[in-house]
mmCIF file of C-alpha atoms in Angstrom:
data_model
loop_
_atom_site.group_PDB
_atom_site.id
_atom_site.type_symbol
_atom_site.label_atom_id
_atom_site.label_comp_id
_atom_site.label_asym_id
_atom_site.label_seq_id
_atom_site.Cartn_x
_atom_site.Cartn_y
_atom_site.Cartn_z
ATOM 1 C CA MET A 1 192.932 223.150 149.655
ATOM 2 C CA GLY A 2 194.379 221.071 152.523
ATOM 3 C CA GLU A 3 194.422 218.297 152.012
ATOM 4 C CA THR A 4 190.846 217.204 152.578
ATOM 5 C CA ARG A 5 190.338 213.501 154.796
ATOM 6 C CA PHE A 6 187.146 210.992 154.668
ATOM 7 C CA VAL A 7 185.770 208.861 156.004
ATOM 8 C CA ARG A 8 185.595 205.989 153.819
ATOM 9 C CA HIS A 9 183.768 202.878 154.267
ATOM 10 C CA ILE A 10 184.874 199.313 152.845
ATOM 11 C CA ALA A 11 183.641 196.537 153.044
ATOM 12 C CA LEU A 12 184.613 192.452 150.722
ATOM 13 C CA PHE A 13 182.004 189.990 150.550
ATOM 14 C CA ARG A 14 183.047 186.610 149.434
ATOM 15 C CA TRP A 15 179.563 184.612 148.921
ATOM 16 C CA LYS A 16 178.688 180.758 149.602
ATOM 17 C CA GLU A 17 178.266 178.899 147.735
ATOM 18 C CA GLY A 18 175.256 178.511 145.512
ATOM 19 C CA ALA A 19 173.875 181.682 147.291
ATOM 20 C CA ARG A 20 175.201 183.819 145.047
ATOM 21 C CA PRO A 21 172.986 187.411 144.787
ATOM 22 C CA ASP A 22 172.421 189.302 141.694
ATOM 23 C CA PRO A 23 175.142 192.064 141.767
ATOM 24 C CA ASP A 24 173.482 194.356 139.946
ATOM 25 C CA LYS A 25 170.405 194.403 141.938
ATOM 26 C CA VAL A 26 172.328 194.296 145.553
ATOM 27 C CA ALA A 27 174.192 197.426 144.017
ATOM 28 C CA ARG A 28 170.857 198.794 143.574
ATOM 29 C CA GLU A 29 169.234 198.260 145.796
ATOM 30 C CA LEU A 30 172.302 199.368 148.531
ATOM 31 C CA ALA A 31 172.851 202.705 146.922
ATOM 32 C CA ALA A 32 169.319 203.836 147.444
ATOM 33 C CA ILE A 33 169.502 203.030 151.207
ATOM 34 C CA ALA A 34 172.652 204.538 150.479
ATOM 35 C CA GLU A 35 171.060 207.718 149.229
ATOM 36 C CA GLY A 36 168.858 208.175 152.277
ATOM 37 C CA THR A 37 172.187 209.128 154.166
ATOM 38 C CA ASN A 38 174.482 210.703 154.262
ATOM 39 C CA ALA A 39 176.904 208.948 152.693
ATOM 40 C CA LEU A 40 179.091 211.539 149.467
ATOM 41 C CA HIS A 41 179.423 208.662 147.257
ATOM 42 C CA PHE A 42 178.507 205.201 147.177
ATOM 43 C CA GLU A 43 179.214 202.513 144.727
ATOM 44 C CA ALA A 44 179.139 198.188 144.642
ATOM 45 C CA GLY A 45 179.654 195.834 142.258
ATOM 46 C CA PRO A 46 181.193 192.278 141.629
ATOM 47 C CA ALA A 47 184.300 191.278 141.382
ATOM 48 C CA LEU A 48 185.757 191.773 137.692
ATOM 49 C CA GLY A 49 187.369 188.747 137.940
ATOM 50 C CA LEU A 50 190.972 190.305 136.910
ATOM 51 C CA GLY A 51 193.713 187.594 138.037
ATOM 52 C CA HIS A 52 192.335 186.026 141.095
ATOM 53 C CA PRO A 53 190.066 187.793 143.143
ATOM 54 C CA THR A 54 189.581 186.598 147.184
ATOM 55 C CA TYR A 55 185.893 188.268 147.610
ATOM 56 C CA ASP A 56 183.466 188.532 145.059
ATOM 57 C CA PHE A 57 181.364 191.563 145.148
ATOM 58 C CA ALA A 58 182.323 195.056 147.589
ATOM 59 C CA VAL A 59 181.215 198.258 148.875
ATOM 60 C CA VAL A 60 183.146 200.962 148.559
ATOM 61 C CA ALA A 61 181.086 204.752 150.018
ATOM 62 C CA ASP A 62 182.551 207.353 151.561
ATOM 63 C CA PHE A 63 181.426 210.110 154.531
ATOM 64 C CA ALA A 64 182.495 213.532 155.701
ATOM 65 C CA THR A 65 182.535 212.471 158.986
ATOM 66 C CA ALA A 66 182.676 209.187 161.510
ATOM 67 C CA GLU A 67 179.499 209.774 162.893
ATOM 68 C CA ASP A 68 177.924 209.935 159.491
ATOM 69 C CA TYR A 69 179.771 206.798 159.085
ATOM 70 C CA LEU A 70 178.024 205.203 161.546
ATOM 71 C CA ALA A 71 174.533 206.918 161.338
ATOM 72 C CA TYR A 72 174.599 205.226 157.680
ATOM 73 C CA ARG A 73 175.463 201.886 159.171
ATOM 74 C CA GLU A 74 172.669 202.395 161.824
ATOM 75 C CA GLU A 75 170.667 203.175 159.598
ATOM 76 C CA PRO A 76 167.173 200.957 159.640
ATOM 77 C CA ASN A 77 166.350 199.770 156.171
ATOM 78 C CA HIS A 78 171.006 199.328 156.331
ATOM 79 C CA ARG A 79 170.412 197.594 159.417
ATOM 80 C CA SER A 80 168.053 195.348 157.986
ATOM 81 C CA TYR A 81 169.309 194.908 154.956
ATOM 82 C CA VAL A 82 173.008 193.273 156.289
ATOM 83 C CA ASN A 83 171.019 191.086 158.379
ATOM 84 C CA ASP A 84 167.903 189.661 155.647
ATOM 85 C CA VAL A 85 170.561 190.528 152.689
ATOM 86 C CA LEU A 86 174.084 190.216 153.047
ATOM 87 C CA ARG A 87 174.843 188.073 156.232
ATOM 88 C CA PRO A 88 173.353 184.862 155.449
ATOM 89 C CA ALA A 89 174.408 184.994 151.774
ATOM 90 C CA ALA A 90 178.341 185.319 153.240
ATOM 91 C CA ALA A 91 180.819 183.077 153.733
ATOM 92 C CA ASP A 92 183.623 185.775 154.497
ATOM 93 C CA VAL A 93 183.270 189.051 155.180
ATOM 94 C CA ALA A 94 186.023 191.555 154.760
ATOM 95 C CA ALA A 95 184.952 195.197 156.456
ATOM 96 C CA MET A 96 186.547 198.504 157.710
ATOM 97 C CA GLN A 97 187.505 202.310 157.249
ATOM 98 C CA ILE A 98 189.720 204.215 156.487
ATOM 99 C CA ALA A 99 191.133 207.839 156.450
ATOM 100 C CA SER A 100 190.843 208.667 152.668
ATOM 101 C CA GLN A 101 192.740 211.473 151.300
ATOM 102 C CA VAL A 102 189.522 212.158 149.116
ATOM 103 C CA SER A 103 185.651 211.382 147.947
ATOM 104 C CA GLY A 104 184.678 209.876 144.872
ATOM 105 C CA ASP A 105 182.075 212.962 145.127
ATOM 106 C CA SER A 106 184.174 214.377 142.327
ATOM 107 C CA ARG A 107 182.363 216.477 139.308
ATOM 108 C CA ASP A 108 185.505 217.137 137.001
ATOM 109 C CA VAL A 109 186.485 213.427 136.053
ATOM 110 C CA MET B 1 180.879 212.995 130.256
ATOM 111 C CA GLY B 2 179.320 209.855 130.028
ATOM 112 C CA GLU B 3 178.906 207.249 133.152
ATOM 113 C CA THR B 4 183.720 207.573 132.865
ATOM 114 C CA ARG B 5 185.081 203.728 134.873
ATOM 115 C CA PHE B 6 187.693 203.215 135.871
ATOM 116 C CA VAL B 7 188.948 199.695 137.845
ATOM 117 C CA ARG B 8 189.418 199.607 141.192
ATOM 118 C CA HIS B 9 190.869 197.706 143.230
ATOM 119 C CA ILE B 10 191.137 197.594 146.592
ATOM 120 C CA ALA B 11 192.626 195.105 148.929
ATOM 121 C CA LEU B 12 192.156 194.541 152.941
ATOM 122 C CA PHE B 13 194.582 193.151 155.423
ATOM 123 C CA ARG B 14 195.032 190.799 158.725
ATOM 124 C CA TRP B 15 198.053 190.828 160.257
ATOM 125 C CA LYS B 16 198.932 188.248 161.973
ATOM 126 C CA GLU B 17 199.964 188.594 165.096
ATOM 127 C CA GLY B 18 202.805 190.138 166.758
ATOM 128 C CA ALA B 19 203.887 190.793 162.238
ATOM 129 C CA ARG B 20 202.277 194.849 162.875
ATOM 130 C CA PRO B 21 203.524 196.673 160.245
ATOM 131 C CA ASP B 22 203.661 200.212 160.777
ATOM 132 C CA PRO B 23 200.788 201.254 158.807
ATOM 133 C CA ASP B 24 202.154 204.673 158.007
ATOM 134 C CA LYS B 25 205.803 203.378 157.391
ATOM 135 C CA VAL B 26 203.855 200.506 154.435
ATOM 136 C CA ALA B 27 201.534 203.310 153.059
ATOM 137 C CA ARG B 28 204.342 205.176 151.922
ATOM 138 C CA GLU B 29 206.390 202.763 150.085
ATOM 139 C CA LEU B 30 203.373 200.953 148.684
ATOM 140 C CA ALA B 31 202.344 204.775 147.353
ATOM 141 C CA ALA B 32 206.189 204.914 146.101
ATOM 142 C CA ILE B 33 205.575 201.917 143.654
ATOM 143 C CA ALA B 34 202.235 202.910 142.670
ATOM 144 C CA GLU B 35 203.344 206.572 141.822
ATOM 145 C CA GLY B 36 206.425 204.309 138.726
ATOM 146 C CA THR B 37 203.178 202.730 137.650
ATOM 147 C CA ASN B 38 199.566 204.426 136.217
ATOM 148 C CA ALA B 39 197.427 204.889 138.816
ATOM 149 C CA LEU B 40 195.638 207.600 138.911
ATOM 150 C CA HIS B 41 194.582 207.235 142.597
ATOM 151 C CA PHE B 42 197.035 205.115 145.406
ATOM 152 C CA GLU B 43 196.484 205.046 148.535
ATOM 153 C CA ALA B 44 196.467 202.914 151.910
ATOM 154 C CA GLY B 45 195.829 203.428 155.548
ATOM 155 C CA PRO B 46 194.990 201.390 158.604
ATOM 156 C CA ALA B 47 191.491 200.754 159.872
ATOM 157 C CA LEU B 48 189.698 203.384 161.658
ATOM 158 C CA GLY B 49 188.656 201.806 164.082
ATOM 159 C CA LEU B 50 185.073 202.412 164.272
ATOM 160 C CA GLY B 51 182.852 199.690 165.080
ATOM 161 C CA HIS B 52 184.259 196.723 164.766
ATOM 162 C CA PRO B 53 186.481 195.722 161.483
ATOM 163 C CA THR B 54 187.588 192.547 160.820
ATOM 164 C CA TYR B 55 190.960 193.559 159.000
ATOM 165 C CA ASP B 56 193.947 195.853 159.558
ATOM 166 C CA PHE B 57 195.472 197.675 156.981
ATOM 167 C CA ALA B 58 193.881 198.271 153.384
ATOM 168 C CA VAL B 59 194.683 199.859 149.569
ATOM 169 C CA VAL B 60 192.539 201.375 147.176
ATOM 170 C CA ALA B 61 193.884 202.080 143.664
ATOM 171 C CA ASP B 62 192.046 203.111 140.764
ATOM 172 C CA PHE B 63 193.680 202.748 136.929
ATOM 173 C CA ALA B 64 192.212 203.954 134.162
ATOM 174 C CA THR B 65 192.144 200.404 132.081
ATOM 175 C CA ALA B 66 192.402 196.555 133.908
ATOM 176 C CA GLU B 67 195.417 196.892 131.565
ATOM 177 C CA ASP B 68 197.290 199.433 133.780
ATOM 178 C CA TYR B 69 195.667 197.384 136.816
ATOM 179 C CA LEU B 70 197.533 194.105 135.885
ATOM 180 C CA ALA B 71 201.141 196.233 134.541
ATOM 181 C CA TYR B 72 200.899 197.295 138.926
ATOM 182 C CA ARG B 73 200.260 194.102 140.265
ATOM 183 C CA GLU B 74 203.046 192.525 137.954
ATOM 184 C CA GLU B 75 205.581 195.536 138.353
ATOM 185 C CA PRO B 76 208.696 194.416 140.023
ATOM 186 C CA ASN B 77 209.356 196.578 143.140
ATOM 187 C CA HIS B 78 205.554 195.903 143.350
ATOM 188 C CA ARG B 79 205.428 191.904 143.594
ATOM 189 C CA SER B 80 208.247 192.427 145.632
ATOM 190 C CA TYR B 81 206.489 194.021 148.561
ATOM 191 C CA VAL B 82 203.482 192.246 148.268
ATOM 192 C CA ASN B 83 206.179 188.930 147.739
ATOM 193 C CA ASP B 84 208.601 190.656 151.134
ATOM 194 C CA VAL B 85 207.070 192.831 153.019
ATOM 195 C CA LEU B 86 202.993 192.384 152.877
ATOM 196 C CA ARG B 87 202.144 188.440 152.594
ATOM 197 C CA PRO B 88 204.887 187.327 155.389
ATOM 198 C CA ALA B 89 202.952 189.110 158.077
ATOM 199 C CA ALA B 90 198.893 189.345 157.008
ATOM 200 C CA ALA B 91 196.865 186.408 158.636
ATOM 201 C CA ASP B 92 194.318 187.110 155.915
ATOM 202 C CA VAL B 93 194.359 188.555 152.191
ATOM 203 C CA ALA B 94 190.633 190.145 151.098
ATOM 204 C CA ALA B 95 191.229 191.434 147.182
ATOM 205 C CA MET B 96 189.372 192.159 144.203
ATOM 206 C CA GLN B 97 188.947 194.812 142.372
ATOM 207 C CA ILE B 98 185.404 196.276 140.532
ATOM 208 C CA ALA B 99 184.559 198.612 138.200
ATOM 209 C CA SER B 100 184.429 201.590 139.895
ATOM 210 C CA GLN B 101 182.232 204.951 139.029
ATOM 211 C CA VAL B 102 184.783 207.863 139.390
ATOM 212 C CA SER B 103 188.807 208.384 140.636
ATOM 213 C CA GLY B 104 189.288 209.379 143.142
ATOM 214 C CA ASP B 105 192.011 211.210 141.010
ATOM 215 C CA SER B 106 190.016 214.455 141.550
ATOM 216 C CA ARG B 107 191.529 217.796 142.008
ATOM 217 C CA ASP B 108 187.811 219.793 143.004
ATOM 218 C CA VAL B 109 187.275 218.231 146.541
#
């Protein structure tokens, strides 16, 4: 296969003091929302605490196209979850998208 | 296969005004360094500019174990590249590691 390119969305969250949501719950809820979109691969989870992580929680989601990512971003359940759950608890959010060589949604590993 | 877990290292960089390194050069140089380590999968690149990215450049690297990630982090070439190239140019760095279900290093996509 030639070089396959995907859109990889990355969002890191640093929680406010005393506003630490349950990471497994957030991961489950976000994954359920992502299932209703064209996300090829979705994962989320807390920092493993190796060394000095500067953020607490990460989302990595892969999409075949920019349009699929933008549709995920604007999806009503996702929008309200970001506005009602994530943003109120986050002191900082570091988010961007890159062109990824391969989606994490492969099966042979 | 049961649920395979990898260590996914994520580092996002926001460059200082006027200190914007060439992203392709940085991606190539970091990838060359990663090749000398146990990184299973390595990718790096500039923000695609979809919407309002809050950071400019991302590294996503997968490792089979925490030890492999820590060895990568302490690898002399990596250490000096971070200290001599990345940190002087970065206004902010958002970095953490999560337990990833699947490494991006699979071939069947």
